[in-house]
Amino acid sequence: MAQLTVLELLGHGERLGVSHSAGPADERPVARVTVTPLDLLSTVPADTLVIVPGDAHPAPYRLDVALRQASARRLAGLVFTTELALPETARALAIRGNVPVFAAVGTTPADLALAVDRLLSGGASEAIMRATHGISRATDAAAKPDCTPESILAAANRALGAELTLIEDASVPWSAADAVCVGEVPIGRLVGSADPASALALPVIASLLSRIAQRRISDRFAPTQSRADLIVELVLAESSRVEGFVGQAARLGLPLQLSHVAAWLIPVGLANPEARAPRSLQPALELFALQLVDGRSEMWHVAFVQDDLILVSTEEHGAGDHQRRLRGVAERIQEYARNLAGEGWEYTLGLGTPSSGATGLRSSAAEARIAAESAIAAGRFGGVELTDVTGLRRVLLDVYASPTSRSLLADILHPLDALGPERAHTAVQTLLAYLAHRNSLAHAGRELNLHPNAVGYRLKRVREVLHLDLDDPDTRFAVELACRVRLLSA
């Protein structure tokens, strides 16, 4: 049998039902275990842990004799399975004779001896028994309403007689046995000693910690996530439906009447700009963003439109540096996203300006989106872009924010798409220059650096494709607006 120390034995005290009553609790070896009555202690070899059977409390004089015998024979300790009230003389003898005394009230001597023997053997059955006990105690701790990861680990460690520790490590694969995750987002890993029982219990306890972490995150951020869903609907809805969101927002605690500023973060695959970002990135990015803004004085919302992340900050009107504070948070999220995605991906950040009310939130989000999309279209990946939102450009952004308006205006120019992307873009530029200069070929030519005849030739082709009467004032207005919105988004 392998040797065990008294101190190690007490480490398994909760599982074994053993507690220390008197005498030393040190590193003396426990070589074996036996069930022996007090009157036969003289037959027991040294370094043996003796479990004393019997239902009655031994008489004080018998305790004194037993302690002297145990000291003379250098026993590893005495374990009583009855209620033990040691008199002062017995306590003094236990200390002077260097005899550990334990109580194991309510245990069966034979079962306790078997459990200690398995502990001494150190085999698979003992490891399984300890692992099962550790899992059971951790599960009981997790069922309590006020449980924490710390309380679960404390219960498991007491039962296992070993030390499991949760460390932060976002790089661990979510599928690893020791991973502690929120959904599929790793937040740490569970580490322990080489103890076999700990190794067996570790995956189950890591799973318990993951569920507790998921519940705590859900409880903590559920209102924020509900408001984020509403913001996505508001940003993508038709202009005519905006007022309908006010009541719903009030029920969710989203004060639409306040000032809002938005950031729009767009991922781009450098090898393939049309590629979708890995889906596993989104929950990790959301968790990081929510934890980043937690506790700040502003109200924050994190939402997703496909792969794009929308960050909205809400506060009272007139708050200073509203956009600057949003930018500070958004840039940290941008950097985290870049590191998370790795090489081959870049994140471009667009910033809107502070605006009030529901329409202001939509406008700020549209500004941020246009800023990011414009930078990407120009080949400026990974930067931070602001939109100039003065005069006509702001009106166009509001039009662009409405899916119906975009769709109607896109239909006007849709026939040009049959010419191919480059020729269609050239046609739209030519058409806008012509209409913006009141149908003047000369003025349009100067803007485009073309001869008026070349402008006229291009316009002839455009008229043939669109089949529109550009001499009609209403048609000219609709076409010019369509051209401006398309060039704004491109």
Tab-separated table of N, CA and C in Angstrom, residues 76-162:
chain	number	residue	atom	x	y	z
A	76	ALA	N	-1.009	5.705	13.958
A	76	ALA	CA	-1.239	6.899	13.132
A	76	ALA	C	-2.403	7.727	13.652
A	77	GLY	N	-3.300	7.097	14.441
A	77	GLY	CA	-4.428	7.840	14.980
A	77	GLY	C	-5.558	6.931	15.384
A	78	LEU	N	-6.489	7.477	16.165
A	78	LEU	CA	-7.690	6.769	16.590
A	78	LEU	C	-8.902	7.493	16.041
A	79	VAL	N	-9.842	6.716	15.474
A	79	VAL	CA	-11.063	7.283	14.915
A	79	VAL	C	-12.252	6.692	15.654
A	80	PHE	N	-13.059	7.556	16.284
A	80	PHE	CA	-14.249	7.115	17.008
A	80	PHE	C	-15.485	7.435	16.180
A	81	THR	N	-16.395	6.468	16.071
A	81	THR	CA	-17.606	6.654	15.255
A	81	THR	C	-18.809	7.035	16.109
A	82	THR	N	-18.567	7.366	17.379
A	82	THR	CA	-19.638	7.827	18.262
A	82	THR	C	-19.433	9.307	18.555
A	83	GLU	N	-20.463	9.920	19.144
A	83	GLU	CA	-20.329	11.311	19.600
A	83	GLU	C	-19.194	11.367	20.619
A	84	LEU	N	-18.231	12.216	20.364
A	84	LEU	CA	-17.021	12.214	21.172
A	84	LEU	C	-16.917	13.514	21.964
A	85	ALA	N	-16.944	13.353	23.316
A	85	ALA	CA	-16.751	14.507	24.204
A	85	ALA	C	-15.510	14.213	25.045
A	86	LEU	N	-14.357	14.605	24.556
A	86	LEU	CA	-13.105	14.282	25.223
A	86	LEU	C	-12.913	15.135	26.471
A	87	PRO	N	-12.648	14.499	27.598
A	87	PRO	CA	-12.311	15.291	28.785
A	87	PRO	C	-10.939	15.942	28.635
A	88	GLU	N	-10.671	16.899	29.487
A	88	GLU	CA	-9.424	17.640	29.379
A	88	GLU	C	-8.207	16.736	29.554
A	89	THR	N	-8.343	15.728	30.413
A	89	THR	CA	-7.198	14.814	30.612
A	89	THR	C	-6.884	14.063	29.327
A	90	ALA	N	-7.931	13.640	28.600
A	90	ALA	CA	-7.716	12.915	27.347
A	90	ALA	C	-7.081	13.826	26.299
A	91	ARG	N	-7.520	15.063	26.256
A	91	ARG	CA	-6.941	16.009	25.291
A	91	ARG	C	-5.459	16.238	25.596
A	92	ALA	N	-5.171	16.355	26.889
A	92	ALA	CA	-3.774	16.572	27.273
A	92	ALA	C	-2.919	15.357	26.928
A	93	LEU	N	-3.461	14.155	27.125
A	93	LEU	CA	-2.724	12.930	26.791
A	93	LEU	C	-2.499	12.822	25.286
A	94	ALA	N	-3.502	13.211	24.502
A	94	ALA	CA	-3.375	13.142	23.042
A	94	ALA	C	-2.251	14.052	22.555
A	95	ILE	N	-2.139	15.229	23.193
A	95	ILE	CA	-1.079	16.157	22.788
A	95	ILE	C	0.276	15.662	23.279
A	96	ARG	N	0.342	15.257	24.558
A	96	ARG	CA	1.617	14.827	25.121
A	96	ARG	C	2.094	13.511	24.498
A	97	GLY	N	1.134	12.614	24.199
A	97	GLY	CA	1.513	11.335	23.613
A	97	GLY	C	1.625	11.376	22.094
A	98	ASN	N	1.309	12.542	21.511
A	98	ASN	CA	1.452	12.702	20.055
A	98	ASN	C	0.529	11.743	19.297
A	99	VAL	N	-0.743	11.686	19.746
A	99	VAL	CA	-1.717	10.774	19.143
A	99	VAL	C	-2.852	11.588	18.515
A	100	PRO	N	-3.019	11.558	17.196
A	100	PRO	CA	-4.174	12.219	16.572
A	100	PRO	C	-5.472	11.491	16.916
A	101	VAL	N	-6.492	12.246	17.254
A	101	VAL	CA	-7.812	11.684	17.566
A	101	VAL	C	-8.835	12.305	16.626
A	102	PHE	N	-9.669	11.435	16.026
A	102	PHE	CA	-10.665	11.875	15.046
A	102	PHE	C	-12.042	11.390	15.447
A	103	ALA	N	-13.052	12.107	14.956
A	103	ALA	CA	-14.446	11.685	15.107
A	103	ALA	C	-15.043	11.476	13.728
A	104	ALA	N	-15.829	10.413	13.602
A	104	ALA	CA	-16.514	10.114	12.336
A	104	ALA	C	-17.933	9.696	12.676
A	105	VAL	N	-18.671	10.627	13.265
A	105	VAL	CA	-20.019	10.344	13.771
A	105	VAL	C	-20.950	9.993	12.616
A	106	GLY	N	-21.681	8.899	12.810
A	106	GLY	CA	-22.678	8.518	11.810
A	106	GLY	C	-22.144	7.630	10.709
A	107	THR	N	-20.853	7.344	10.698
A	107	THR	CA	-20.291	6.464	9.664
A	107	THR	C	-20.257	5.027	10.174
A	108	THR	N	-20.267	4.103	9.242
A	108	THR	CA	-20.119	2.688	9.581
A	108	THR	C	-18.640	2.347	9.564
A	109	PRO	N	-18.115	1.739	10.634
A	109	PRO	CA	-16.681	1.453	10.688
A	109	PRO	C	-16.165	0.691	9.468
A	110	ALA	N	-16.903	-0.300	9.010
A	110	ALA	CA	-16.431	-1.103	7.869
A	110	ALA	C	-16.386	-0.246	6.593
A	111	ASP	N	-17.415	0.592	6.384
A	111	ASP	CA	-17.434	1.445	5.187
A	111	ASP	C	-16.318	2.481	5.230
A	112	LEU	N	-16.091	3.038	6.436
A	112	LEU	CA	-15.020	4.021	6.569
A	112	LEU	C	-13.659	3.371	6.329
A	113	ALA	N	-13.477	2.168	6.867
A	113	ALA	CA	-12.211	1.457	6.651
A	113	ALA	C	-11.995	1.183	5.172
A	114	LEU	N	-13.064	0.811	4.468
A	114	LEU	CA	-12.942	0.542	3.032
A	114	LEU	C	-12.571	1.815	2.273
A	115	ALA	N	-13.192	2.945	2.635
A	115	ALA	CA	-12.896	4.212	1.955
A	115	ALA	C	-11.448	4.634	2.188
A	116	VAL	N	-10.966	4.483	3.446
A	116	VAL	CA	-9.574	4.843	3.732
A	116	VAL	C	-8.619	3.883	3.037
A	117	ASP	N	-8.976	2.593	3.003
A	117	ASP	CA	-8.126	1.615	2.326
A	117	ASP	C	-7.994	1.943	0.836
A	118	ARG	N	-9.102	2.360	0.224
A	118	ARG	CA	-9.035	2.761	-1.186
A	118	ARG	C	-8.151	3.993	-1.366
A	119	LEU	N	-8.237	4.881	-0.390
A	119	LEU	CA	-7.402	6.079	-0.449
A	119	LEU	C	-5.927	5.702	-0.357
A	120	LEU	N	-5.635	4.723	0.504
A	120	LEU	CA	-4.272	4.241	0.630
A	120	LEU	C	-3.796	3.530	-0.627
A	121	SER	N	-4.694	2.786	-1.232
A	121	SER	CA	-4.329	2.040	-2.446
A	121	SER	C	-4.077	2.979	-3.610
A	122	GLY	N	-4.819	4.067	-3.646
A	122	GLY	CA	-4.616	5.048	-4.720
A	122	GLY	C	-4.980	4.517	-6.086
A	123	GLY	N	-5.860	3.559	-6.186
A	123	GLY	CA	-6.211	2.964	-7.469
A	123	GLY	C	-7.344	3.690	-8.155
A	124	ALA	N	-7.810	3.078	-9.231
A	124	ALA	CA	-8.860	3.697	-10.040
A	124	ALA	C	-10.160	3.822	-9.269
A	125	SER	N	-10.491	2.825	-8.452
A	125	SER	CA	-11.761	2.876	-7.724
A	125	SER	C	-11.788	4.047	-6.750
A	126	GLU	N	-10.649	4.311	-6.101
A	126	GLU	CA	-10.588	5.434	-5.165
A	126	GLU	C	-10.725	6.763	-5.897
A	127	ALA	N	-10.061	6.884	-7.045
A	127	ALA	CA	-10.145	8.114	-7.822
A	127	ALA	C	-11.569	8.359	-8.297
A	128	ILE	N	-12.228	7.299	-8.743
A	128	ILE	CA	-13.614	7.430	-9.206
A	128	ILE	C	-14.515	7.850	-8.051
A	129	MET	N	-14.282	7.259	-6.874
A	129	MET	CA	-15.102	7.591	-5.708
A	129	MET	C	-14.940	9.058	-5.330
A	130	ARG	N	-13.707	9.549	-5.287
A	130	ARG	CA	-13.480	10.957	-4.955
A	130	ARG	C	-14.032	11.891	-6.021
A	131	ALA	N	-13.843	11.503	-7.281
A	131	ALA	CA	-14.360	12.340	-8.371
A	131	ALA	C	-15.878	12.448	-8.296
A	132	THR	N	-16.538	11.322	-8.029
A	132	THR	CA	-18.003	11.317	-7.913
A	132	THR	C	-18.456	12.218	-6.768
A	133	HIS	N	-17.742	12.136	-5.654
A	133	HIS	CA	-18.094	12.967	-4.500
A	133	HIS	C	-17.871	14.443	-4.813
A	134	GLY	N	-16.766	14.744	-5.477
A	134	GLY	CA	-16.486	16.138	-5.838
A	134	GLY	C	-17.535	16.705	-6.774
A	135	ILE	N	-17.937	15.913	-7.767
A	135	ILE	CA	-18.973	16.356	-8.712
A	135	ILE	C	-20.293	16.575	-7.990
A	136	SER	N	-20.625	15.658	-7.061
A	136	SER	CA	-21.877	15.782	-6.317
A	136	SER	C	-21.911	17.063	-5.483
A	137	ARG	N	-20.793	17.350	-4.793
A	137	ARG	CA	-20.763	18.556	-3.956
A	137	ARG	C	-20.776	19.828	-4.812
A	138	ALA	N	-20.095	19.809	-5.950
A	138	ALA	CA	-20.104	20.968	-6.845
A	138	ALA	C	-21.502	21.200	-7.414
A	139	THR	N	-22.204	20.114	-7.744
A	139	THR	CA	-23.567	20.225	-8.272
A	139	THR	C	-24.506	20.800	-7.221
A	140	ASP	N	-24.366	20.330	-5.973
A	140	ASP	CA	-25.195	20.876	-4.886
A	140	ASP	C	-24.940	22.372	-4.707
A	141	ALA	N	-23.674	22.769	-4.793
A	141	ALA	CA	-23.336	24.193	-4.636
A	141	ALA	C	-23.909	25.018	-5.783
A	142	ALA	N	-23.879	24.454	-6.998
A	142	ALA	CA	-24.384	25.181	-8.168
A	142	ALA	C	-25.895	25.359	-8.120
A	143	ALA	N	-26.589	24.498	-7.371
A	143	ALA	CA	-28.059	24.577	-7.296
A	143	ALA	C	-28.536	25.691	-6.374
A	144	LYS	N	-27.637	26.265	-5.594
A	144	LYS	CA	-28.042	27.323	-4.667
A	144	LYS	C	-28.251	28.640	-5.412
A	145	PRO	N	-29.273	29.406	-5.046
A	145	PRO	CA	-29.566	30.657	-5.782
A	145	PRO	C	-28.428	31.665	-5.765
A	146	ASP	N	-27.661	31.683	-4.688
A	146	ASP	CA	-26.590	32.666	-4.567
A	146	ASP	C	-25.222	32.098	-4.914
A	147	CYS	N	-25.206	31.016	-5.695
A	147	CYS	CA	-23.929	30.368	-6.001
A	147	CYS	C	-23.047	31.274	-6.870
A	148	THR	N	-21.745	31.083	-6.731
A	148	THR	CA	-20.753	31.785	-7.541
A	148	THR	C	-19.733	30.757	-8.012
A	149	PRO	N	-18.937	31.086	-9.029
A	149	PRO	CA	-17.871	30.152	-9.423
A	149	PRO	C	-16.950	29.824	-8.254
A	150	GLU	N	-16.707	30.800	-7.372
A	150	GLU	CA	-15.829	30.567	-6.233
A	150	GLU	C	-16.438	29.559	-5.255
A	151	SER	N	-17.736	29.662	-5.007
A	151	SER	CA	-18.375	28.732	-4.062
A	151	SER	C	-18.434	27.318	-4.629
A	152	ILE	N	-18.623	27.202	-5.945
A	152	ILE	CA	-18.636	25.877	-6.570
A	152	ILE	C	-17.261	25.233	-6.485
A	153	LEU	N	-16.225	26.002	-6.782
A	153	LEU	CA	-14.867	25.459	-6.713
A	153	LEU	C	-14.487	25.096	-5.281
A	154	ALA	N	-14.902	25.905	-4.316
A	154	ALA	CA	-14.575	25.610	-2.921
A	154	ALA	C	-15.204	24.293	-2.493
A	155	ALA	N	-16.464	24.074	-2.883
A	155	ALA	CA	-17.144	22.822	-2.532
A	155	ALA	C	-16.470	21.630	-3.204
A	156	ALA	N	-16.122	21.787	-4.463
A	156	ALA	CA	-15.467	20.698	-5.187
A	156	ALA	C	-14.104	20.377	-4.596
A	157	ASN	N	-13.336	21.396	-4.267
A	157	ASN	CA	-11.988	21.179	-3.737
A	157	ASN	C	-12.019	20.499	-2.367
A	158	ARG	N	-12.975	20.879	-1.539
A	158	ARG	CA	-13.091	20.224	-0.223
A	158	ARG	C	-13.405	18.743	-0.389
A	159	ALA	N	-14.283	18.441	-1.326
A	159	ALA	CA	-14.674	17.045	-1.527
A	159	ALA	C	-13.575	16.226	-2.194
A	160	LEU	N	-12.860	16.830	-3.108
A	160	LEU	CA	-11.805	16.106	-3.825
A	160	LEU	C	-10.534	15.966	-2.999
A	161	GLY	N	-10.342	16.887	-2.070
A	161	GLY	CA	-9.083	16.913	-1.365
A	161	GLY	C	-7.948	17.376	-2.260
A	162	ALA	N	-8.279	18.137	-3.262
A	162	ALA	CA	-7.295	18.655	-4.221
A	162	ALA	C	-7.685	20.081	-4.574
